[in-house]
Short mmCIF file of C-alpha atoms and ligand atoms in Angstrom, two decimals:
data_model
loop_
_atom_site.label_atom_id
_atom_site.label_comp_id
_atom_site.label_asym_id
_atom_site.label_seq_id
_atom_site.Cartn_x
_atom_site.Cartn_y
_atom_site.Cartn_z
CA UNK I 1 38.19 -3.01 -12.17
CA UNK I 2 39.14 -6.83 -12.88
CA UNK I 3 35.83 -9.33 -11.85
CA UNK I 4 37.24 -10.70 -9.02
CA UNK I 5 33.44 -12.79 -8.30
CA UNK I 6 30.59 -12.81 -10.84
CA UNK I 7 27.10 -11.73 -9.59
CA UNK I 8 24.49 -12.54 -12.40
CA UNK I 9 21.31 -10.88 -12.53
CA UNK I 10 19.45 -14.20 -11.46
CA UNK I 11 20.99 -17.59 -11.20
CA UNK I 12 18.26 -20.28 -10.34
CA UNK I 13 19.77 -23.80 -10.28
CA UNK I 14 20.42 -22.88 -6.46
CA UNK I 15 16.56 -22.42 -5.97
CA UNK I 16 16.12 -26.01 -7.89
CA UNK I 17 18.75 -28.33 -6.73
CA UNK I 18 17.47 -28.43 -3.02
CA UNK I 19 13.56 -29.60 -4.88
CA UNK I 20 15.21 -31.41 -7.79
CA UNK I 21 14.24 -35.35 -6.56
CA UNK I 22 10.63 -33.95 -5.49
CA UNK I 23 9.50 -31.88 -8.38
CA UNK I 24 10.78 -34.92 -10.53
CA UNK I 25 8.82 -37.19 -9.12
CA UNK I 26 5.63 -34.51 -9.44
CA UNK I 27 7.08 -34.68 -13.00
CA UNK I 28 7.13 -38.28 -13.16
CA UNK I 29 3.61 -38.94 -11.86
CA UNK I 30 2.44 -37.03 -14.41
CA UNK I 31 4.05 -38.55 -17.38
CA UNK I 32 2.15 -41.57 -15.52
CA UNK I 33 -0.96 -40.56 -15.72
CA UNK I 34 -0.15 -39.40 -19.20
CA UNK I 35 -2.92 -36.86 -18.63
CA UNK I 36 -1.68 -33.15 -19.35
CA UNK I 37 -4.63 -30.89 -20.03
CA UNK I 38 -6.60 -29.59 -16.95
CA UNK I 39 -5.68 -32.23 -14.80
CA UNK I 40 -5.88 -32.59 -11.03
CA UNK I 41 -2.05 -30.90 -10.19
CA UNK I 42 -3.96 -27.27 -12.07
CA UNK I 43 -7.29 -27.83 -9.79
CA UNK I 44 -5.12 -27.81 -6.78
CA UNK I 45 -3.00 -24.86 -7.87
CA UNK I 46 -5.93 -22.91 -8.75
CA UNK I 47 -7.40 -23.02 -5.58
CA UNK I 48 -4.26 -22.43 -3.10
CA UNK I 49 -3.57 -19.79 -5.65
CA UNK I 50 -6.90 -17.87 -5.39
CA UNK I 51 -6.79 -18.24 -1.66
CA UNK I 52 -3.00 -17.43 -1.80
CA UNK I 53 -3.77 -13.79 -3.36
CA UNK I 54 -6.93 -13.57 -1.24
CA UNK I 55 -9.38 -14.23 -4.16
CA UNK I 56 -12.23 -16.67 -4.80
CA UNK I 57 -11.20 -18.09 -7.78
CA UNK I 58 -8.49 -18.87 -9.74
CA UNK I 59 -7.83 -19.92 -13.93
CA UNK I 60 -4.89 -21.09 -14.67
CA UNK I 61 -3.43 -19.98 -18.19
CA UNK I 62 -0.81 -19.99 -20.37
CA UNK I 63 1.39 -17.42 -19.45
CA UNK I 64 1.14 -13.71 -17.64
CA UNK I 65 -0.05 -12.36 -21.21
CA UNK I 66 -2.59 -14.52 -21.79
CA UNK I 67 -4.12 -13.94 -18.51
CA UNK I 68 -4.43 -10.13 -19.34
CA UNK I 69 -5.85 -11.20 -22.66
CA UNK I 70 -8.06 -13.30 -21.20
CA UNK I 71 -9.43 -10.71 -18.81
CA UNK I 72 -9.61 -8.33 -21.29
CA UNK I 73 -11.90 -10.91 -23.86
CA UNK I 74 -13.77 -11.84 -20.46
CA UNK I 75 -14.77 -8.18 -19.81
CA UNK I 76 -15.88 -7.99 -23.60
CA UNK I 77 -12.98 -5.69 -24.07
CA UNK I 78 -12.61 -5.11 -27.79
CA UNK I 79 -12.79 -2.50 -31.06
CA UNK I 80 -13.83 0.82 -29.73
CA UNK I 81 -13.15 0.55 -26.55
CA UNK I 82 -10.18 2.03 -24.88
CA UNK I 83 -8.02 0.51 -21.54
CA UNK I 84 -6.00 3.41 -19.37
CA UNK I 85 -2.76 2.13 -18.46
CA UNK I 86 1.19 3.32 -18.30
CA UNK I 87 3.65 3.50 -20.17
CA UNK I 88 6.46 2.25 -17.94
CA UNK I 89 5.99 -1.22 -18.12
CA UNK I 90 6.50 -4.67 -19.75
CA UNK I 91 5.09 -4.36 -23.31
CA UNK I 92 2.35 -7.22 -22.62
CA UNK I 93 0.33 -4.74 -20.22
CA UNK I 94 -0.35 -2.32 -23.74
CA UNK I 95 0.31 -4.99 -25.76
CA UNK I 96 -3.10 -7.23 -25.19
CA UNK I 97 -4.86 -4.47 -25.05
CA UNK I 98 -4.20 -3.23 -28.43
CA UNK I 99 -4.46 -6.80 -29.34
CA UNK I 100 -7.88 -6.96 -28.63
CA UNK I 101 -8.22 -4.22 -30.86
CA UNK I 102 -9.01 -1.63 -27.90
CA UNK I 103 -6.63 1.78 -27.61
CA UNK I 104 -4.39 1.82 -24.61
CA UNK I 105 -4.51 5.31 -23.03
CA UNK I 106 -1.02 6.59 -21.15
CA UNK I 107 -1.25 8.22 -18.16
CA UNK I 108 2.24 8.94 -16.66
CA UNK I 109 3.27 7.40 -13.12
CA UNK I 110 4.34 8.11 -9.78
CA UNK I 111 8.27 8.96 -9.72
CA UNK I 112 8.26 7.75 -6.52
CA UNK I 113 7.28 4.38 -6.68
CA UNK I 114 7.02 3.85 -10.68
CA UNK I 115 3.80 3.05 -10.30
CA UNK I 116 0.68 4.65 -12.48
CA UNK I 117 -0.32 7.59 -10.86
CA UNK I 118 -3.95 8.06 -9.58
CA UNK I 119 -3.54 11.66 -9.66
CA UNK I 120 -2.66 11.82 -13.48
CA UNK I 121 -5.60 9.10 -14.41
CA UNK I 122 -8.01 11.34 -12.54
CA UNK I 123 -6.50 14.74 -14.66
CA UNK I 124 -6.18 12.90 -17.56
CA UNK I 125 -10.49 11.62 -17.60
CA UNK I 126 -11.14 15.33 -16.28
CA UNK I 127 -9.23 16.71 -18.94
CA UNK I 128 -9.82 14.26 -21.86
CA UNK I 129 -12.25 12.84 -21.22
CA UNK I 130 -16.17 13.16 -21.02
CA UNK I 131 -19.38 11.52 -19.88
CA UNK I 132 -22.01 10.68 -22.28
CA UNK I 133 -25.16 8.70 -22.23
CA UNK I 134 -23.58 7.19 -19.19
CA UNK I 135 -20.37 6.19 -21.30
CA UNK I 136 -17.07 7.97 -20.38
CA UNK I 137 -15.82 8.94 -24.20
CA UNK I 138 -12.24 9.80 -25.09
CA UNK I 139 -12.86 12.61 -26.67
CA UNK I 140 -9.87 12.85 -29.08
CA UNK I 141 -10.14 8.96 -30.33
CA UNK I 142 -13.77 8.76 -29.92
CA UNK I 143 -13.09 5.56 -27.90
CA UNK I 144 -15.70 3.89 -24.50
CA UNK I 145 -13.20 4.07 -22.09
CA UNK I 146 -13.72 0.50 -20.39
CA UNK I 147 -11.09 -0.32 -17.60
CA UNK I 148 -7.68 0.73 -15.68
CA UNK I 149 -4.68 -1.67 -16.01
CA UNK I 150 -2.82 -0.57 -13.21
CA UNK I 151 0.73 -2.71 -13.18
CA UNK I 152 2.61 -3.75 -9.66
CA UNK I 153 5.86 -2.86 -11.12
CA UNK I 154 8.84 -4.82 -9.71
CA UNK I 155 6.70 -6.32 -6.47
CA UNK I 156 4.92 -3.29 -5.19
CA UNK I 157 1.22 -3.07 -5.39
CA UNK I 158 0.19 0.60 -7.20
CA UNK I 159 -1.90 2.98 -4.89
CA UNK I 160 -5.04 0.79 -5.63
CA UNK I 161 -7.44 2.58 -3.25
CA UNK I 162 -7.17 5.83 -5.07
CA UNK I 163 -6.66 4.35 -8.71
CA UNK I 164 -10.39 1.78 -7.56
CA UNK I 165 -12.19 4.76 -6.76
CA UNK I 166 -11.34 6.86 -9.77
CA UNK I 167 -12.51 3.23 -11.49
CA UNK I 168 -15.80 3.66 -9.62
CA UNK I 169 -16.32 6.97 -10.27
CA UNK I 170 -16.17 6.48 -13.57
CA UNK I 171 -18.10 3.29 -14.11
CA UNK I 172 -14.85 1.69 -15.21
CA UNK I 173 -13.51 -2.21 -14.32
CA UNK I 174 -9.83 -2.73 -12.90
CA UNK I 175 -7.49 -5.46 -14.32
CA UNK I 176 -4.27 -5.57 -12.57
CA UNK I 177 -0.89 -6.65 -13.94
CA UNK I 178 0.07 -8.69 -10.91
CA UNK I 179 2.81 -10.42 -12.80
CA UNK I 180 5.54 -9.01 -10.92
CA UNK I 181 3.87 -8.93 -7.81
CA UNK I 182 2.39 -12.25 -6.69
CA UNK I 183 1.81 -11.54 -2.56
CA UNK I 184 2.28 -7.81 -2.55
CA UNK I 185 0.50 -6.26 -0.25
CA UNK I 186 -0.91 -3.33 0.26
CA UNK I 187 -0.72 -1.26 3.93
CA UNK I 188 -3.88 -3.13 4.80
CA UNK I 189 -2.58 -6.19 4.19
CA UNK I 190 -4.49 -6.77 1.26
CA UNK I 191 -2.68 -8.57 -1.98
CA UNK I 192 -2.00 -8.36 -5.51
CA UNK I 193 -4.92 -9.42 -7.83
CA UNK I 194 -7.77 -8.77 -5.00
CA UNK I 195 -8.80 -5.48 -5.61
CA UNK I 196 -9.88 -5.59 -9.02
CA UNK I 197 -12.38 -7.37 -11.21
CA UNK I 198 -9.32 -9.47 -12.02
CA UNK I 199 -5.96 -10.29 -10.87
CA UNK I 200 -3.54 -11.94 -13.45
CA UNK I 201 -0.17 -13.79 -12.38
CA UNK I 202 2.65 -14.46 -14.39
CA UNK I 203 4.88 -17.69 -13.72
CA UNK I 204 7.32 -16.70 -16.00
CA UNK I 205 10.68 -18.38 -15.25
CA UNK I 206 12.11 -15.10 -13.59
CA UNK I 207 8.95 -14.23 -11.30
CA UNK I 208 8.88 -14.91 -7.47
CA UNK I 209 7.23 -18.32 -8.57
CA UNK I 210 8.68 -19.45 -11.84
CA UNK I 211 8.01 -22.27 -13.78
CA UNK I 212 9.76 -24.51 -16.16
CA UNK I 213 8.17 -22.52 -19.51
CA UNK I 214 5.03 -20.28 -19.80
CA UNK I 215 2.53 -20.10 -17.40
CA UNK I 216 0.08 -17.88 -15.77
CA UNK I 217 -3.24 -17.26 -13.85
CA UNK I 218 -6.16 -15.17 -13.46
CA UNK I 219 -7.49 -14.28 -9.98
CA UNK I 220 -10.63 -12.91 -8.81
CA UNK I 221 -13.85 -12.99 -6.76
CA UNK I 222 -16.59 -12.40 -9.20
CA UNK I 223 -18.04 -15.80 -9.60
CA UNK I 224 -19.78 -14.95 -13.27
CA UNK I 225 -16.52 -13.88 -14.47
CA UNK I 226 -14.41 -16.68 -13.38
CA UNK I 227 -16.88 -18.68 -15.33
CA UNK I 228 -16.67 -16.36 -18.29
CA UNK I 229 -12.92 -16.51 -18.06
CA UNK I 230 -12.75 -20.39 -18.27
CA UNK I 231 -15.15 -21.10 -21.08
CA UNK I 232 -12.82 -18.48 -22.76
CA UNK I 233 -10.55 -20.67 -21.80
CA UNK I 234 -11.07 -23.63 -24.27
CA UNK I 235 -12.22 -21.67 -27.25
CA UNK I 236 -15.37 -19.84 -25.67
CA UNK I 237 -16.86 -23.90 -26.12
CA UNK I 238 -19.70 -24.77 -22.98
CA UNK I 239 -20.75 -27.59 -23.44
CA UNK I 240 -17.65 -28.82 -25.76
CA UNK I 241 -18.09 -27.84 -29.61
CA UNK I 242 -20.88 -25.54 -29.23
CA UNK I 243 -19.41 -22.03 -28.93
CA UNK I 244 -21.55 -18.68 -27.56
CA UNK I 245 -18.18 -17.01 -27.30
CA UNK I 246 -14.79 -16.51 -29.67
CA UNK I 247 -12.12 -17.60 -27.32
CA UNK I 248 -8.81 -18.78 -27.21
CA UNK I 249 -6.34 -22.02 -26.03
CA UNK I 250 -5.40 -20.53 -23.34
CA UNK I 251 -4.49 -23.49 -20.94
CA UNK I 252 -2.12 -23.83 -18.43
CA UNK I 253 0.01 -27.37 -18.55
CA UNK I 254 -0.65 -30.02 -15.71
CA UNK I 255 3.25 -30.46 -16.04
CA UNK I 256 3.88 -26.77 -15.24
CA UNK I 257 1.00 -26.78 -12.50
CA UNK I 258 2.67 -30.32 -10.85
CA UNK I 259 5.84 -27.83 -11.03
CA UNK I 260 4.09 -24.84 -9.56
CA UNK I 261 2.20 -26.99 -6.30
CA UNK I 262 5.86 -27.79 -5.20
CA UNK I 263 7.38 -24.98 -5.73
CA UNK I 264 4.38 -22.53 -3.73
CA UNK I 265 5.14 -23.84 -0.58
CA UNK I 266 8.68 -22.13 -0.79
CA UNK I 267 7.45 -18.98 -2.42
CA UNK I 268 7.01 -16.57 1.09
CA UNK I 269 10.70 -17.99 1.85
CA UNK I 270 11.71 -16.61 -1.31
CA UNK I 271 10.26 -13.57 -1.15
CA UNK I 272 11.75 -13.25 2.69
CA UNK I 273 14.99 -13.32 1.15
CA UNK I 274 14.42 -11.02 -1.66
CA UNK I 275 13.64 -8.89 1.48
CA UNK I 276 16.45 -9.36 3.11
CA UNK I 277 18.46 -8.82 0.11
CA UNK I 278 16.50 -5.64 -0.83
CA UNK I 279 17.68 -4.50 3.33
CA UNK I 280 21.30 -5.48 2.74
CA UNK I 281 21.40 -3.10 -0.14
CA UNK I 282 19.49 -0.17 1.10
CA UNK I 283 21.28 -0.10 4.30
CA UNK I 284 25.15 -0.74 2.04
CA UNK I 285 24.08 1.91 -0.65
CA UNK I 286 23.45 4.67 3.21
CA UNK I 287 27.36 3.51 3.99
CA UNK I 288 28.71 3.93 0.74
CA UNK I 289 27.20 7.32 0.46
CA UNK I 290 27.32 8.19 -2.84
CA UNK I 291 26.25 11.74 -2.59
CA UNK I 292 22.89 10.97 -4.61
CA UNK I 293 24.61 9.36 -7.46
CA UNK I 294 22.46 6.22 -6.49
CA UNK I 295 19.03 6.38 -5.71
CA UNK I 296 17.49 3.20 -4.10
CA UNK I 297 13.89 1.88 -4.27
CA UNK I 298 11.11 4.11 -2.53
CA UNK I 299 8.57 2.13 -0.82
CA UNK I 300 5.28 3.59 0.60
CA UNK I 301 5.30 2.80 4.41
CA UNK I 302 3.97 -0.74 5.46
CA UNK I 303 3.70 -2.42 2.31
CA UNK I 304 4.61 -5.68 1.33
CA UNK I 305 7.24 -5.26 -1.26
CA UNK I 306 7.79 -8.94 -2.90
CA UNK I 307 11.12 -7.58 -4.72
CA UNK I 308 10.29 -9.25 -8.00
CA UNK I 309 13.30 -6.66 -9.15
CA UNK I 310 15.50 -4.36 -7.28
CA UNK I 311 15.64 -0.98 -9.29
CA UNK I 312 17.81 1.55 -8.58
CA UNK I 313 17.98 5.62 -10.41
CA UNK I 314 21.78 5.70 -10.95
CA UNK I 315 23.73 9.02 -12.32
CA UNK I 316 25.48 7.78 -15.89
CA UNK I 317 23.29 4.86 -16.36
CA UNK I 318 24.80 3.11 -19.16
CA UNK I 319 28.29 3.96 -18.24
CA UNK I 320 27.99 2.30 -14.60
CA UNK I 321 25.75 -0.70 -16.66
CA UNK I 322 29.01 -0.98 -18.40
CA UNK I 323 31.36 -0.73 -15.72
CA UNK I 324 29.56 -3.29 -14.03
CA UNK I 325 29.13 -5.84 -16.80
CA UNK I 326 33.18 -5.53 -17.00
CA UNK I 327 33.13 -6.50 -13.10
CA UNK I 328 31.05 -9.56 -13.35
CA UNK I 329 28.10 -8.14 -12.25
CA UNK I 330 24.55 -8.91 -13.73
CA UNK I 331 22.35 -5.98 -14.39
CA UNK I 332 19.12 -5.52 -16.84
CA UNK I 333 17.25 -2.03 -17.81
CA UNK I 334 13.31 -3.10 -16.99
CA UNK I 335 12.30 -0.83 -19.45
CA UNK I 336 14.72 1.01 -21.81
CA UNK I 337 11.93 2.33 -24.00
CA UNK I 338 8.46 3.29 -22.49
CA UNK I 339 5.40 1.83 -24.65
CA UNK I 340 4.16 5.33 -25.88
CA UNK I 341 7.52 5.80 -27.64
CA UNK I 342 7.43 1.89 -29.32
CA UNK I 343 7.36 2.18 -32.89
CA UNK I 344 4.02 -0.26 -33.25
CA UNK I 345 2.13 2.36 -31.36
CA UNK I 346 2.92 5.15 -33.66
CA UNK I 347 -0.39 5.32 -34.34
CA UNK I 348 -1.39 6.67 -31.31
CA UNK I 349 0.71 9.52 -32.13
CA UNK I 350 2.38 10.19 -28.73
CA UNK I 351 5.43 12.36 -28.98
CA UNK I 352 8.87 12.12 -26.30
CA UNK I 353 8.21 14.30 -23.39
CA UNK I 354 4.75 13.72 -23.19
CA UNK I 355 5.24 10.79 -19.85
CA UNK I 356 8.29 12.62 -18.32
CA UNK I 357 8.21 10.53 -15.45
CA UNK I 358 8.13 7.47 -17.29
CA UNK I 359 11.11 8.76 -19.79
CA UNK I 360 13.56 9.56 -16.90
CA UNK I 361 12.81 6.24 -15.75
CA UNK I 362 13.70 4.62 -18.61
CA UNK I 363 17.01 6.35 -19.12
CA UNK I 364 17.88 6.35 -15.27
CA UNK I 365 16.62 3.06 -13.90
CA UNK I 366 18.62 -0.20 -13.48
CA UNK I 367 18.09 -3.66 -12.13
CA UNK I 368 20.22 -5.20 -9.77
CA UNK I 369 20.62 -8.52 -8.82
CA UNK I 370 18.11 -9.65 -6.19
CA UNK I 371 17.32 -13.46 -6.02
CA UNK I 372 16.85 -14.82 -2.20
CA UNK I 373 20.19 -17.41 -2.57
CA UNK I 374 22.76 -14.35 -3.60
CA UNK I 375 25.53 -14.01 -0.38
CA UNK I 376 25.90 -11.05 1.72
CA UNK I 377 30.05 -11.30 0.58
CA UNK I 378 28.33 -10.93 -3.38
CA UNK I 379 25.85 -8.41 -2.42
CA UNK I 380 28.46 -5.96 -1.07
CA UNK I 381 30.58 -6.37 -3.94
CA UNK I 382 27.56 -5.41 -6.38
CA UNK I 383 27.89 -2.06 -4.17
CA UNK I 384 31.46 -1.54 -3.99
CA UNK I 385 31.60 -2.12 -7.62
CA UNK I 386 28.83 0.94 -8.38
CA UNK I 387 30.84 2.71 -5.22
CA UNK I 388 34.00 1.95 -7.32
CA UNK I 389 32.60 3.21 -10.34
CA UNK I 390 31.23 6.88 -8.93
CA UNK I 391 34.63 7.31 -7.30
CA UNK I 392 37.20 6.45 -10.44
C1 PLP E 1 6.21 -10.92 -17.03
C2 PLP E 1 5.21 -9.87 -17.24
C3 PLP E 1 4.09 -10.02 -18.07
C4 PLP E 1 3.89 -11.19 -18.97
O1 PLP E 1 4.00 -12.42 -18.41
P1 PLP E 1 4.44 -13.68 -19.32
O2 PLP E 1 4.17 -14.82 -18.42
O3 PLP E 1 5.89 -13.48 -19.63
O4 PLP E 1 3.60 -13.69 -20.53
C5 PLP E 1 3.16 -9.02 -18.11
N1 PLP E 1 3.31 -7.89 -17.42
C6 PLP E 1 4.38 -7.67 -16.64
C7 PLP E 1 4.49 -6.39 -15.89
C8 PLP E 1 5.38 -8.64 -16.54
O5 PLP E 1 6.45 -8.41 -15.78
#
């Protein structure tokens, strides 16, 4: 099939040109003040972002990994302790906690919604785990397991009432990996990065709110931790040069925060039309009927889905990848390799077949384009091209 219109996976000068003369002038004010570190433009976005995901507090940091770094160092996360997490993911969830020299534990996810499971964390600390002198001990590696990193893959919030109370249970703190997911809510209504000891936010340019470069924040409502989190901040340093803690730079820029304050007051817009985008497909994927060759996103009833990605399970993966990228259409694989099966965590020993969930995901899962400004005209091509393809 020729490309008769080109669909890329995200396109955002669309999203900018409409807020180009007013972020500029954000921009402009700030090269004014010629004041860039912790200015007032971060104050104000860490508070509407706290109350924004229904938190207390707010730290804005360098990017989505660094929050989860930061969170990690803040909950004295370190060598001998281990973090349960999954393996379907972006490699930053595993990656800072290995970094802080704790062992990420795999527990496979929910093939429904791609989402850790509860069920398999609670089988997995039954079966490999075990309680001793009030310490829950992996009993293969030896390791204190410490926390859950449950991950809101794609803009759904994971099953967070069951995976919290297996936390509970087991004396064990929640970080979530809200970086996909900033306003996801939950059946209750309740949002990404609230139900947790902390919530961390990615404004990486391709998130629901993007920003010009790295950026990210921690959320939470634990008022010692906050603190924690933004003395670890500047180096661990309260008052300035005199240092109780190791920490890191882990600042946010006033230039990306002046960026960010404009930009918020679009974001539930933007996310509306991810929606809408997200109903336009499900409802052109029923017409097409493809006979199960296409399996569209499962959602758990009356959630907020924020759509960060729209992920379908398509028969011949890479063969309809191709066929698309031949008909100007955008697609990405979010993620081709699950973490157990990365090469730098060898030494954890996993083996294939071990997250089966998480390995037909990766080989059946595909990205389609989403962002609110696509057409309705370019939307129903993306699905007469897979039709197209499924019927050659
Ligand atoms: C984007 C992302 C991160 C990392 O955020 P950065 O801002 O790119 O550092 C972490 N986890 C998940 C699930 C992500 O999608």
């Amino acid at each position: 099939m020729a490309a008769t219109m080109q669909v890329p996976l995200l396109d955002l000068k669309p999203q900018y040109a409409p807020l180009a003369a007013e972020i500029q002038a954000a921009i402009a004010r700030v090269c004014a003040s010629q004041a860039f570190i912790l200015g007032p433009a971060v104050k104000e976005l860490e508070a509407s972002l706290a109350a924004y995901s229904q938190c207390r507090f707010g730290i804005g940091v360098s990017s989505g990994t660094d929050a989860l770094l930061l969170a990690l160092m803040a909950l004295g996360i370190g060598a001998g302790d281990a973090v349960i997490t999954s393996p379907f993911t972006f490699f930053a969830t595993a990656g800072t906690i290995a970094r802080t020299g704790a062992r990420p534990l795999f527990c496979d996810i929910d093939p429904a919604t791609l989402n850790l499971s509860a069920a398999a964390v609670a089988s997995f600390i039954s079966e490999q785990c075990e309680e001793r002198e009030g310490e829950l001990i992996h009993r293969a590696s030896g390791a204190r397991v410490r926390a859950i990193m449950p991950v809101h893959l794609y803009g759904q919030v994971a099953h967070m009432n069951a995976l919290t109370s297996v936390a509970a249970r087991h004396g064990l703190k929640v970080i979530e990996d809200a970086a996909q997911a900033i306003g996801a809510e939950d059946a209750a209504g309740k949002r990404a990065g609230s139900f947790g000891d902390v919530g961390c936010l990615s404004f990486f340019p391709t998130k629901n709110l993007g920003a010009f470069g790295d950026a990210g924040m921690c959320v939470t409502n634990d008022a010692a931790l906050a603190e924690r989190m933004e003395i670890l901040r500047v180096h661990g340093g309260k008052p300035k040069y005199y240092h109780a803690f190791i920490g890191g730079n882990f600042r946010i820029d006033e230039l990306q925060a002046a960026v960010l304050n404009i930009k918020l007051r679009h974001l539930d817009e933007w996310s509306a039309g991810r929606q809408r985008n997200a109903a336009y497909y499900d409802q052109a994927f029923a017409r097409a009927d493809l006979a199960g060759a296409v399996e569209t996103p499962r959602v758990a009833p009356g959630v907020r889905h924020i759509y960060n990605q729209y992920v379908i399970r398509a028969r011949e993966r890479d063969a309809l990848r191709a066929h698309l990228t031949a008909a100007g259409v955008g697609t990405e694989i979010y993620y081709p390799v699950p973490l157990h099966l990365q090469q730098c965590f060898a030494y954890l020993a996993h083996r294939a077949g071990e997250f089966p969930h998480s390995e037909r995901a990766a080989a059946e899962t595909l990205a389609l384009p989403i962002y609110p400004e696509l057409t309705e005209l370019q939307l129903q091509y993306v699905v007469d091209s897979i039709a197209a393809f499924y019927r050659r």
